mmCIF file of C-alpha atoms in Angstrom:
data_model
loop_
_atom_site.group_PDB
_atom_site.id
_atom_site.type_symbol
_atom_site.label_atom_id
_atom_site.label_comp_id
_atom_site.label_asym_id
_atom_site.label_seq_id
_atom_site.Cartn_x
_atom_site.Cartn_y
_atom_site.Cartn_z
ATOM 1 C CA ALA A 1 -16.237 304.389 120.928
ATOM 2 C CA SER A 2 -16.631 303.738 125.168
ATOM 3 C CA LEU A 3 -19.880 302.683 126.437
ATOM 4 C CA ILE A 4 -20.788 306.118 128.117
ATOM 5 C CA GLY A 5 -19.818 308.186 125.296
ATOM 6 C CA GLU A 6 -22.156 305.744 123.072
ATOM 7 C CA ASN A 7 -25.081 306.158 125.429
ATOM 8 C CA PHE A 8 -24.711 310.098 125.384
ATOM 9 C CA LEU A 9 -24.800 309.951 121.648
ATOM 10 C CA LYS A 10 -27.918 307.473 121.397
ATOM 11 C CA ASN A 11 -29.598 309.430 123.774
ATOM 12 C CA LEU A 12 -28.362 312.810 122.142
ATOM 13 C CA THR A 13 -30.221 311.024 118.727
ATOM 14 C CA GLU A 14 -33.266 310.136 120.616
ATOM 15 C CA ASN A 15 -33.788 313.575 121.793
ATOM 16 C CA LEU A 16 -33.333 314.955 118.116
ATOM 17 C CA GLY A 17 -35.968 312.144 116.718
ATOM 18 C CA VAL A 18 -38.707 312.994 119.097
ATOM 19 C CA VAL A 19 -38.071 316.832 119.209
ATOM 20 C CA MET A 20 -38.500 316.627 115.112
ATOM 21 C CA LYS A 21 -41.009 314.028 115.041
ATOM 22 C CA ALA A 22 -38.679 312.458 112.502
ATOM 23 C CA LYS A 23 -38.532 308.873 111.567
ATOM 24 C CA CYS A 24 -34.754 308.407 111.540
ATOM 25 C CA VAL A 25 -31.585 310.238 113.163
ATOM 26 C CA PHE A 26 -28.188 308.687 112.913
ATOM 27 C CA VAL A 27 -24.375 309.809 114.179
ATOM 28 C CA ALA A 28 -21.770 308.691 111.980
ATOM 29 C CA SER A 29 -18.023 308.876 112.374
ATOM 30 C CA LEU A 30 -16.129 308.915 109.075
ATOM 31 C CA ASP A 31 -12.565 307.662 108.227
ATOM 32 C CA ASN A 32 -9.661 309.633 107.787
ATOM 33 C CA ASP A 33 -10.320 309.954 104.202
ATOM 34 C CA SER A 34 -13.929 310.569 104.532
ATOM 35 C CA THR A 35 -15.142 307.709 102.290
ATOM 36 C CA THR A 36 -16.766 305.082 104.750
ATOM 37 C CA ALA A 37 -19.022 305.944 107.751
ATOM 38 C CA SER A 38 -19.324 303.851 110.693
ATOM 39 C CA THR A 39 -23.176 305.146 112.185
ATOM 40 C CA ILE A 40 -22.251 304.843 116.589
ATOM 41 C CA ALA A 41 -26.268 305.938 117.339
ATOM 42 C CA LEU A 42 -28.809 304.794 114.557
ATOM 43 C CA TRP A 43 -32.293 305.598 115.841
ATOM 44 C CA LEU A 44 -35.060 304.436 113.427
ATOM 45 C CA ASP A 45 -38.810 304.324 114.096
ATOM 46 C CA GLY A 46 -38.809 304.932 117.830
ATOM 47 C CA GLU A 47 -36.033 302.601 118.626
ATOM 48 C CA PHE A 48 -32.195 302.218 118.126
ATOM 49 C CA VAL A 49 -31.185 299.666 115.618
ATOM 50 C CA GLY A 50 -27.455 297.808 114.921
ATOM 51 C CA ASN A 51 -25.029 300.104 113.878
ATOM 52 C CA MET A 52 -23.211 299.826 110.277
ATOM 53 C CA SER A 53 -20.357 300.853 108.014
ATOM 54 C CA TYR A 54 -21.381 302.009 104.358
ATOM 55 C CA GLU A 55 -19.332 303.538 101.736
ATOM 56 C CA LEU A 56 -20.489 307.179 101.015
ATOM 57 C CA GLU A 57 -20.237 307.395 97.334
ATOM 58 C CA GLY A 58 -23.757 307.754 95.834
ATOM 59 C CA THR A 59 -25.263 308.821 98.823
ATOM 60 C CA PRO A 60 -26.656 312.017 99.951
ATOM 61 C CA CYS A 61 -24.054 311.601 102.878
ATOM 62 C CA SER A 62 -20.943 312.030 100.500
ATOM 63 C CA THR A 63 -22.525 315.939 99.384
ATOM 64 C CA LEU A 64 -22.754 316.241 103.432
ATOM 65 C CA ALA A 65 -18.905 315.790 103.874
ATOM 66 C CA ALA A 66 -17.798 317.722 101.112
ATOM 67 C CA ASN A 67 -20.116 320.753 101.872
ATOM 68 C CA GLY A 68 -20.747 321.028 105.490
ATOM 69 C CA PHE A 69 -24.832 320.714 105.270
ATOM 70 C CA CYS A 70 -27.403 318.783 103.271
ATOM 71 C CA LEU A 71 -30.750 319.519 102.823
ATOM 72 C CA TYR A 72 -33.527 317.817 100.418
ATOM 73 C CA LYS A 73 -36.721 318.788 101.190
ATOM 74 C CA SER A 74 -38.258 315.913 99.025
ATOM 75 C CA ASP A 75 -37.782 312.574 96.644
ATOM 76 C CA VAL A 76 -34.378 311.903 98.360
ATOM 77 C CA GLN A 77 -34.667 307.983 97.816
ATOM 78 C CA GLN A 78 -35.492 308.946 93.674
ATOM 79 C CA LEU A 79 -32.514 311.239 93.813
ATOM 80 C CA PHE A 80 -30.065 308.448 95.397
ATOM 81 C CA PRO A 81 -30.982 305.105 93.693
ATOM 82 C CA GLU A 82 -27.827 303.422 94.905
ATOM 83 C CA ASP A 83 -28.165 304.128 98.555
ATOM 84 C CA LEU A 84 -29.289 300.963 99.971
ATOM 85 C CA MET A 85 -29.782 302.288 103.413
ATOM 86 C CA LEU A 86 -32.077 304.842 102.047
ATOM 87 C CA GLN A 87 -33.991 302.321 99.985
ATOM 88 C CA SER A 88 -34.355 300.234 102.785
ATOM 89 C CA MET A 89 -36.183 302.998 104.668
ATOM 90 C CA ASP A 90 -39.677 304.789 103.464
ATOM 91 C CA VAL A 91 -38.353 308.536 103.487
ATOM 92 C CA HIS A 92 -39.002 311.359 101.604
ATOM 93 C CA SER A 93 -36.562 314.090 103.605
ATOM 94 C CA TYR A 94 -33.005 314.243 104.158
ATOM 95 C CA THR A 95 -31.390 317.053 106.375
ATOM 96 C CA GLY A 96 -27.741 316.761 107.607
ATOM 97 C CA THR A 97 -24.653 318.204 109.104
ATOM 98 C CA THR A 98 -21.105 317.561 109.556
ATOM 99 C CA LEU A 99 -19.430 317.440 113.425
ATOM 100 C CA CYS A 100 -15.994 319.033 113.378
ATOM 101 C CA GLY A 101 -13.750 319.158 115.892
ATOM 102 C CA SER A 102 -12.549 322.146 117.847
ATOM 103 C CA LYS A 103 -9.209 322.866 115.079
ATOM 104 C CA GLY A 104 -12.147 322.400 112.317
ATOM 105 C CA ASP A 105 -11.259 318.717 111.350
ATOM 106 C CA LEU A 106 -14.043 316.530 110.231
ATOM 107 C CA LEU A 107 -14.964 313.174 112.740
ATOM 108 C CA GLY A 108 -18.570 312.476 111.709
ATOM 109 C CA ILE A 109 -21.687 313.378 110.496
ATOM 110 C CA MET A 110 -25.565 313.911 111.912
ATOM 111 C CA VAL A 111 -28.431 313.209 109.763
ATOM 112 C CA VAL A 112 -32.167 313.533 110.345
ATOM 113 C CA LEU A 113 -34.579 311.233 107.978
ATOM 114 C CA ASP A 114 -38.456 311.661 107.613
ATOM 115 C CA ASP A 115 -41.184 310.239 105.691
ATOM 116 C CA LYS A 116 -42.654 313.533 105.283
ATOM 117 C CA PRO A 117 -41.340 316.380 103.042
ATOM 118 C CA ILE A 118 -39.446 319.302 104.759
ATOM 119 C CA GLU A 119 -41.783 322.520 105.064
ATOM 120 C CA ASP A 120 -39.495 325.097 107.436
ATOM 121 C CA GLU A 121 -36.329 324.872 106.237
ATOM 122 C CA GLN A 122 -35.073 327.307 108.857
ATOM 123 C CA LEU A 123 -36.177 325.608 111.599
ATOM 124 C CA ILE A 124 -34.689 322.070 111.020
ATOM 125 C CA GLY A 125 -31.734 323.721 110.486
ATOM 126 C CA SER A 126 -31.688 325.830 113.592
ATOM 127 C CA VAL A 127 -32.410 322.443 115.609
ATOM 128 C CA LEU A 128 -29.804 320.498 114.073
ATOM 129 C CA ALA A 129 -27.244 323.079 114.753
ATOM 130 C CA LEU A 130 -28.033 323.276 118.169
ATOM 131 C CA PHE A 131 -27.902 319.313 118.461
ATOM 132 C CA SER A 132 -24.754 318.938 116.307
ATOM 133 C CA GLY A 133 -22.487 320.988 118.377
ATOM 134 C CA ARG A 134 -22.868 319.004 121.356
ATOM 135 C CA ALA A 135 -22.550 315.704 119.143
ATOM 136 C CA ALA A 136 -19.307 316.759 117.835
ATOM 137 C CA SER A 137 -17.975 317.860 121.054
ATOM 138 C CA GLU A 138 -18.571 314.515 122.354
ATOM 139 C CA LEU A 139 -17.366 312.632 118.767
ATOM 140 C CA GLU A 140 -14.184 314.771 119.669
ATOM 141 C CA ARG A 141 -13.646 313.538 122.952
ATOM 142 C CA LEU A 142 -14.293 309.870 122.215
ATOM 143 C CA SER A 143 -11.561 310.284 119.372
ATOM 144 C CA THR A 144 -9.306 311.845 121.579
ATOM 145 C CA ASN A 145 -9.760 309.023 124.019
ATOM 146 C CA ASP A 146 -9.490 306.243 121.525
ATOM 147 C CA LYS A 147 -6.002 307.417 120.655
ATOM 148 C CA LEU A 148 -5.384 307.302 124.341
ATOM 149 C CA VAL A 149 -6.033 303.782 124.530
ATOM 150 C CA ALA A 150 -4.308 302.693 121.415
ATOM 151 C CA ALA A 151 -0.960 304.714 122.866
ATOM 152 C CA LEU A 152 -1.961 302.619 125.574
ATOM 153 C CA ARG A 153 -2.058 299.693 124.370
ATOM 154 C CA GLN A 154 0.828 300.078 122.337
ATOM 155 C CA THR A 155 2.903 300.686 125.436
ATOM 156 C CA VAL A 156 1.514 297.229 127.139
ATOM 157 C CA GLN A 157 2.089 295.457 123.955
ATOM 158 C CA ALA A 158 5.650 296.959 124.359
ATOM 159 C CA ILE A 159 6.336 295.969 127.975
ATOM 160 C CA ALA A 160 4.982 292.550 127.067
ATOM 161 C CA ASN A 161 7.591 291.872 124.511
ATOM 162 C CA THR A 162 10.338 293.065 126.621
ATOM 163 C CA ILE A 163 9.707 290.615 129.315
ATOM 164 C CA GLU A 164 8.902 287.793 126.972
ATOM 165 C CA TYR A 165 12.303 288.496 125.619
ATOM 166 C CA ARG A 166 13.811 288.436 128.624
ATOM 167 C CA ASP A 167 12.289 285.233 129.492
ATOM 168 C CA PRO A 168 11.872 283.089 126.116
ATOM 169 C CA TYR A 169 10.980 279.980 127.958
ATOM 170 C CA THR A 170 7.419 281.663 128.902
ATOM 171 C CA ALA A 171 6.930 283.566 125.600
ATOM 172 C CA GLY A 172 3.219 283.296 124.779
ATOM 173 C CA HIS A 173 2.403 282.697 128.610
ATOM 174 C CA GLN A 174 0.925 286.157 129.436
ATOM 175 C CA GLN A 175 -0.870 286.532 125.878
ATOM 176 C CA ARG A 176 -2.833 282.976 126.884
ATOM 177 C CA VAL A 177 -3.446 284.201 130.576
ATOM 178 C CA ALA A 178 -4.911 287.343 129.428
ATOM 179 C CA MET A 179 -7.239 285.509 126.648
ATOM 180 C CA LEU A 180 -8.506 283.394 129.959
ATOM 181 C CA CYS A 181 -8.685 286.532 131.969
ATOM 182 C CA ALA A 182 -10.755 288.133 129.230
ATOM 183 C CA ALA A 183 -13.410 284.920 128.818
ATOM 184 C CA ILE A 184 -13.818 284.513 132.709
ATOM 185 C CA ALA A 185 -14.631 288.209 132.930
ATOM 186 C CA ASN A 186 -16.871 287.903 130.408
ATOM 187 C CA GLU A 187 -18.656 284.774 131.701
ATOM 188 C CA LEU A 188 -18.960 286.787 135.221
ATOM 189 C CA GLY A 189 -20.676 289.427 133.265
ATOM 190 C CA LEU A 190 -17.879 292.109 133.816
ATOM 191 C CA ASP A 191 -18.466 294.968 131.202
ATOM 192 C CA GLU A 192 -16.221 295.475 128.139
ATOM 193 C CA ASN A 193 -14.052 298.452 129.371
ATOM 194 C CA ARG A 194 -13.125 296.339 132.417
ATOM 195 C CA ILE A 195 -12.581 293.473 130.581
ATOM 196 C CA GLU A 196 -10.228 295.623 128.463
ATOM 197 C CA GLY A 197 -7.876 296.589 131.540
ATOM 198 C CA LEU A 198 -8.020 293.383 133.042
ATOM 199 C CA ARG A 199 -6.775 291.600 129.580
ATOM 200 C CA LEU A 200 -4.054 294.431 129.890
ATOM 201 C CA GLY A 201 -3.025 293.979 133.088
ATOM 202 C CA ALA A 202 -2.725 290.000 132.479
ATOM 203 C CA SER A 203 -0.663 291.250 129.528
ATOM 204 C CA ILE A 204 2.176 292.340 131.276
ATOM 205 C CA HIS A 205 1.584 290.527 134.842
ATOM 206 C CA ASP A 206 4.936 289.238 134.865
ATOM 207 C CA ILE A 207 6.877 292.370 134.340
ATOM 208 C CA GLY A 208 8.334 292.271 137.548
ATOM 209 C CA LYS A 209 10.462 288.963 136.165
ATOM 210 C CA ILE A 210 12.918 291.612 134.728
ATOM 211 C CA GLY A 211 14.574 292.127 138.121
ATOM 212 C CA ILE A 212 15.024 288.251 138.162
ATOM 213 C CA PRO A 213 18.160 286.521 137.098
ATOM 214 C CA ALA A 214 17.091 284.378 134.338
ATOM 215 C CA GLU A 215 18.910 281.064 135.445
ATOM 216 C CA ILE A 216 16.777 281.061 138.510
ATOM 217 C CA LEU A 217 13.691 281.318 136.943
ATOM 218 C CA SER A 218 13.701 278.423 134.403
ATOM 219 C CA ARG A 219 16.230 276.377 136.998
ATOM 220 C CA PRO A 220 14.730 272.671 137.060
ATOM 221 C CA GLY A 221 14.200 271.351 140.864
ATOM 222 C CA ARG A 222 13.195 273.408 144.099
ATOM 223 C CA LEU A 223 14.144 276.709 144.558
ATOM 224 C CA ASN A 224 15.861 277.540 148.285
ATOM 225 C CA ASP A 225 14.590 279.884 150.385
ATOM 226 C CA ASN A 226 16.260 283.218 149.459
ATOM 227 C CA GLU A 227 15.896 282.511 145.502
ATOM 228 C CA LEU A 228 12.087 281.821 146.231
ATOM 229 C CA SER A 229 11.802 284.805 147.903
ATOM 230 C CA MET A 230 13.427 286.669 145.170
ATOM 231 C CA VAL A 231 10.842 285.208 142.893
ATOM 232 C CA LYS A 232 7.971 286.291 144.994
ATOM 233 C CA SER A 233 9.257 289.426 144.939
ATOM 234 C CA HIS A 234 8.321 289.860 141.169
ATOM 235 C CA ALA A 235 4.764 290.949 141.797
ATOM 236 C CA ALA A 236 6.111 294.019 143.740
ATOM 237 C CA ILE A 237 8.812 294.613 141.521
ATOM 238 C CA GLY A 238 6.338 295.026 138.622
ATOM 239 C CA TRP A 239 4.369 297.487 140.834
ATOM 240 C CA GLU A 240 7.121 299.902 141.214
ATOM 241 C CA ILE A 241 8.121 299.549 137.379
ATOM 242 C CA ILE A 242 4.355 300.675 136.503
ATOM 243 C CA LYS A 243 3.167 302.014 139.467
ATOM 244 C CA ASP A 244 3.393 306.213 137.841
ATOM 245 C CA ILE A 245 1.733 305.290 134.679
ATOM 246 C CA ASP A 246 -1.828 306.911 134.364
ATOM 247 C CA PHE A 247 -3.614 304.086 133.286
ATOM 248 C CA SER A 248 -7.459 304.278 132.802
ATOM 249 C CA TRP A 249 -7.613 300.724 134.868
ATOM 250 C CA PRO A 250 -6.223 299.345 138.130
ATOM 251 C CA ILE A 251 -3.164 297.432 136.214
ATOM 252 C CA ASN A 252 -0.502 298.310 138.777
ATOM 253 C CA GLN A 253 -2.728 296.690 141.385
ATOM 254 C CA ILE A 254 -3.712 293.587 139.110
ATOM 255 C CA VAL A 255 0.146 293.317 138.644
ATOM 256 C CA LEU A 256 0.849 293.635 142.617
ATOM 257 C CA GLN A 257 -1.893 291.652 143.646
ATOM 258 C CA HIS A 258 -1.996 288.591 141.199
ATOM 259 C CA HIS A 259 -0.427 285.967 143.711
ATOM 260 C CA GLU A 260 -2.896 287.138 146.748
ATOM 261 C CA ARG A 261 -5.151 284.428 147.726
ATOM 262 C CA TRP A 262 -8.297 283.716 148.670
ATOM 263 C CA ASP A 263 -7.071 282.911 152.070
ATOM 264 C CA GLY A 264 -4.903 285.240 152.672
ATOM 265 C CA SER A 265 -2.078 282.776 152.283
ATOM 266 C CA GLY A 266 -0.502 284.594 149.097
ATOM 267 C CA TYR A 267 2.200 287.598 148.343
ATOM 268 C CA PRO A 268 3.279 290.576 148.457
ATOM 269 C CA LYS A 269 0.549 291.884 151.269
ATOM 270 C CA GLY A 270 -1.338 288.963 152.973
ATOM 271 C CA LEU A 271 -4.566 290.269 151.160
ATOM 272 C CA LYS A 272 -7.675 287.670 151.573
ATOM 273 C CA GLY A 273 -11.127 287.570 150.116
ATOM 274 C CA HIS A 274 -12.614 290.586 148.577
ATOM 275 C CA GLU A 275 -9.075 292.731 149.793
ATOM 276 C CA VAL A 276 -8.157 291.638 146.605
ATOM 277 C CA ILE A 277 -9.423 293.383 143.277
ATOM 278 C CA LEU A 278 -11.899 291.047 141.429
ATOM 279 C CA GLU A 279 -9.540 291.529 138.184
ATOM 280 C CA ALA A 280 -6.521 289.655 140.179
ATOM 281 C CA ARG A 281 -8.508 286.948 141.715
ATOM 282 C CA ILE A 282 -9.475 286.242 138.002
ATOM 283 C CA LEU A 283 -5.682 286.791 137.015
ATOM 284 C CA ALA A 284 -4.848 284.441 140.230
ATOM 285 C CA VAL A 285 -7.026 281.508 138.611
ATOM 286 C CA ALA A 286 -5.864 282.162 134.690
ATOM 287 C CA ASP A 287 -2.066 282.610 135.660
ATOM 288 C CA VAL A 288 -2.181 278.912 137.208
ATOM 289 C CA VAL A 289 -4.505 277.082 134.822
ATOM 290 C CA GLU A 290 -2.256 278.203 131.839
ATOM 291 C CA ALA A 291 1.189 277.534 133.648
ATOM 292 C CA ILE A 292 0.241 273.780 134.488
ATOM 293 C CA THR A 293 -0.829 273.121 130.822
ATOM 294 C CA ALA A 294 2.048 274.409 129.242
ATOM 295 C CA HIS A 295 5.287 273.238 128.700
ATOM 296 C CA ARG A 296 8.264 274.144 130.553
ATOM 297 C CA PRO A 297 11.622 273.558 129.810
ATOM 298 C CA TYR A 298 12.047 271.855 133.234
ATOM 299 C CA ARG A 299 8.929 269.432 133.158
ATOM 300 C CA PRO A 300 6.627 268.511 130.272
ATOM 301 C CA ALA A 301 2.744 269.777 130.390
ATOM 302 C CA LYS A 302 0.563 268.396 132.793
ATOM 303 C CA GLY A 303 -2.805 268.965 131.064
ATOM 304 C CA LEU A 304 -6.020 270.681 131.539
ATOM 305 C CA ALA A 305 -7.419 267.765 133.500
ATOM 306 C CA VAL A 306 -4.496 268.345 136.296
ATOM 307 C CA ALA A 307 -4.743 272.394 135.896
ATOM 308 C CA LEU A 308 -8.693 272.032 136.614
ATOM 309 C CA ALA A 309 -8.180 269.589 139.798
ATOM 310 C CA GLU A 310 -5.937 272.109 141.026
ATOM 311 C CA ILE A 311 -8.146 275.171 140.987
ATOM 312 C CA GLU A 312 -11.018 272.680 142.303
ATOM 313 C CA LYS A 313 -8.602 271.201 145.195
ATOM 314 C CA ASN A 314 -8.101 274.929 146.427
ATOM 315 C CA LYS A 315 -11.413 276.572 145.526
ATOM 316 C CA GLY A 316 -12.340 278.484 148.854
ATOM 317 C CA THR A 317 -8.801 278.674 149.932
ATOM 318 C CA PHE A 318 -6.281 280.081 147.616
ATOM 319 C CA TYR A 319 -8.523 280.861 144.624
ATOM 320 C CA ASP A 320 -12.130 282.888 144.937
ATOM 321 C CA PRO A 321 -15.072 280.090 144.216
ATOM 322 C CA VAL A 322 -16.987 281.843 141.927
ATOM 323 C CA VAL A 323 -14.019 282.743 139.820
ATOM 324 C CA VAL A 324 -13.140 279.033 139.953
ATOM 325 C CA ASP A 325 -16.451 277.580 138.951
ATOM 326 C CA ALA A 326 -16.659 280.468 135.671
ATOM 327 C CA CYS A 327 -13.262 278.684 134.753
ATOM 328 C CA VAL A 328 -14.307 275.604 134.720
ATOM 329 C CA ASN A 329 -17.827 275.960 133.133
ATOM 330 C CA LEU A 330 -15.455 277.395 130.229
ATOM 331 C CA PHE A 331 -13.483 274.455 129.716
ATOM 332 C CA ARG A 332 -15.980 271.817 130.297
ATOM 333 C CA ASN A 333 -19.039 272.900 128.963
ATOM 334 C CA LYS A 334 -18.355 275.820 126.700
ATOM 335 C CA LYS A 335 -14.871 274.495 125.418
ATOM 336 C CA PHE A 336 -12.690 277.184 125.713
ATOM 337 C CA GLU A 337 -9.863 277.007 123.652
ATOM 338 C CA TRP A 338 -6.412 279.185 123.360
ATOM 339 C CA GLU A 339 -5.819 280.056 120.324
ATOM 340 C CA GLY A 340 -3.588 278.331 118.085
ATOM 341 C CA GLN A 341 -3.108 275.413 120.964
ATOM 342 C CA GLU A 342 -6.150 273.154 120.240
ATOM 343 C CA GLY A 343 -5.359 269.877 121.556
ATOM 344 C CA ASN A 344 -2.567 270.868 123.222
ATOM 345 C CA TYR A 345 -3.874 270.351 126.804
#
């Protein structure tokens, strides 16, 4: 669930708990065959606790998923001795309803648990129906959004695979850069959604190299002015390729700006400082660190020490000082390592 959707459902469960003066309220999504539930918002004794997944078999939630509504006035712990979640709470009553999408598809459940028996079945049924309608709408929106995000990830991965097939010498470069970008962004305190957008953008930041002859990309030695100009065009080419794709993040700008520099000496537009979006400033640092530490057909890997010296030397000129400090801290103090590359710096 997205952070916004999760917070909405948390507010909804808390309000329901307060209105009903209940011990516990939770909203959970169901897997495709309705045998496992995963809580999205779990409110217990006046506060939210960690979410959990559990098997429905042997629980009242199994009956609920099958029938659409379920109510046990009292003694629910005795009725379901195998339900570990129930046994961990001092509860007596259980009321639940299913959450269905606009086409009738089962998405999840909303449950109210209390430490006292239910006296007014009609009241709790009416209140639960009122809250569950809004919860179902939000759960459907989240489900649709999750499917769209999954499709976008698949699209981005297909693009990344195409680039690496075209330029096998840098195979894995974009994925390693994406890993480092995500770690730097986390170090800077960016939220999960923004980090996801940066990760996806970094995964295809060199897409424009599709338009550059392979013999130029892998040629050892210094390029002439025309060849260098051609290589520099890959940022703008990349932007042209993806500019009309409706991503949920500024991926086209991440691709376009990743060679801009803090002092305005970069390309293609010569942007400087905060004119460059933060995601692109992070990518600029991660890109050069990975490139220096990795082997290329025209030169051996230079090592992590050289890479960190490069970004520290140019901190405040080429690279955002805050981003450089975060990256250096990751390697020197937090011992960041790329997956599968331990010791290869």
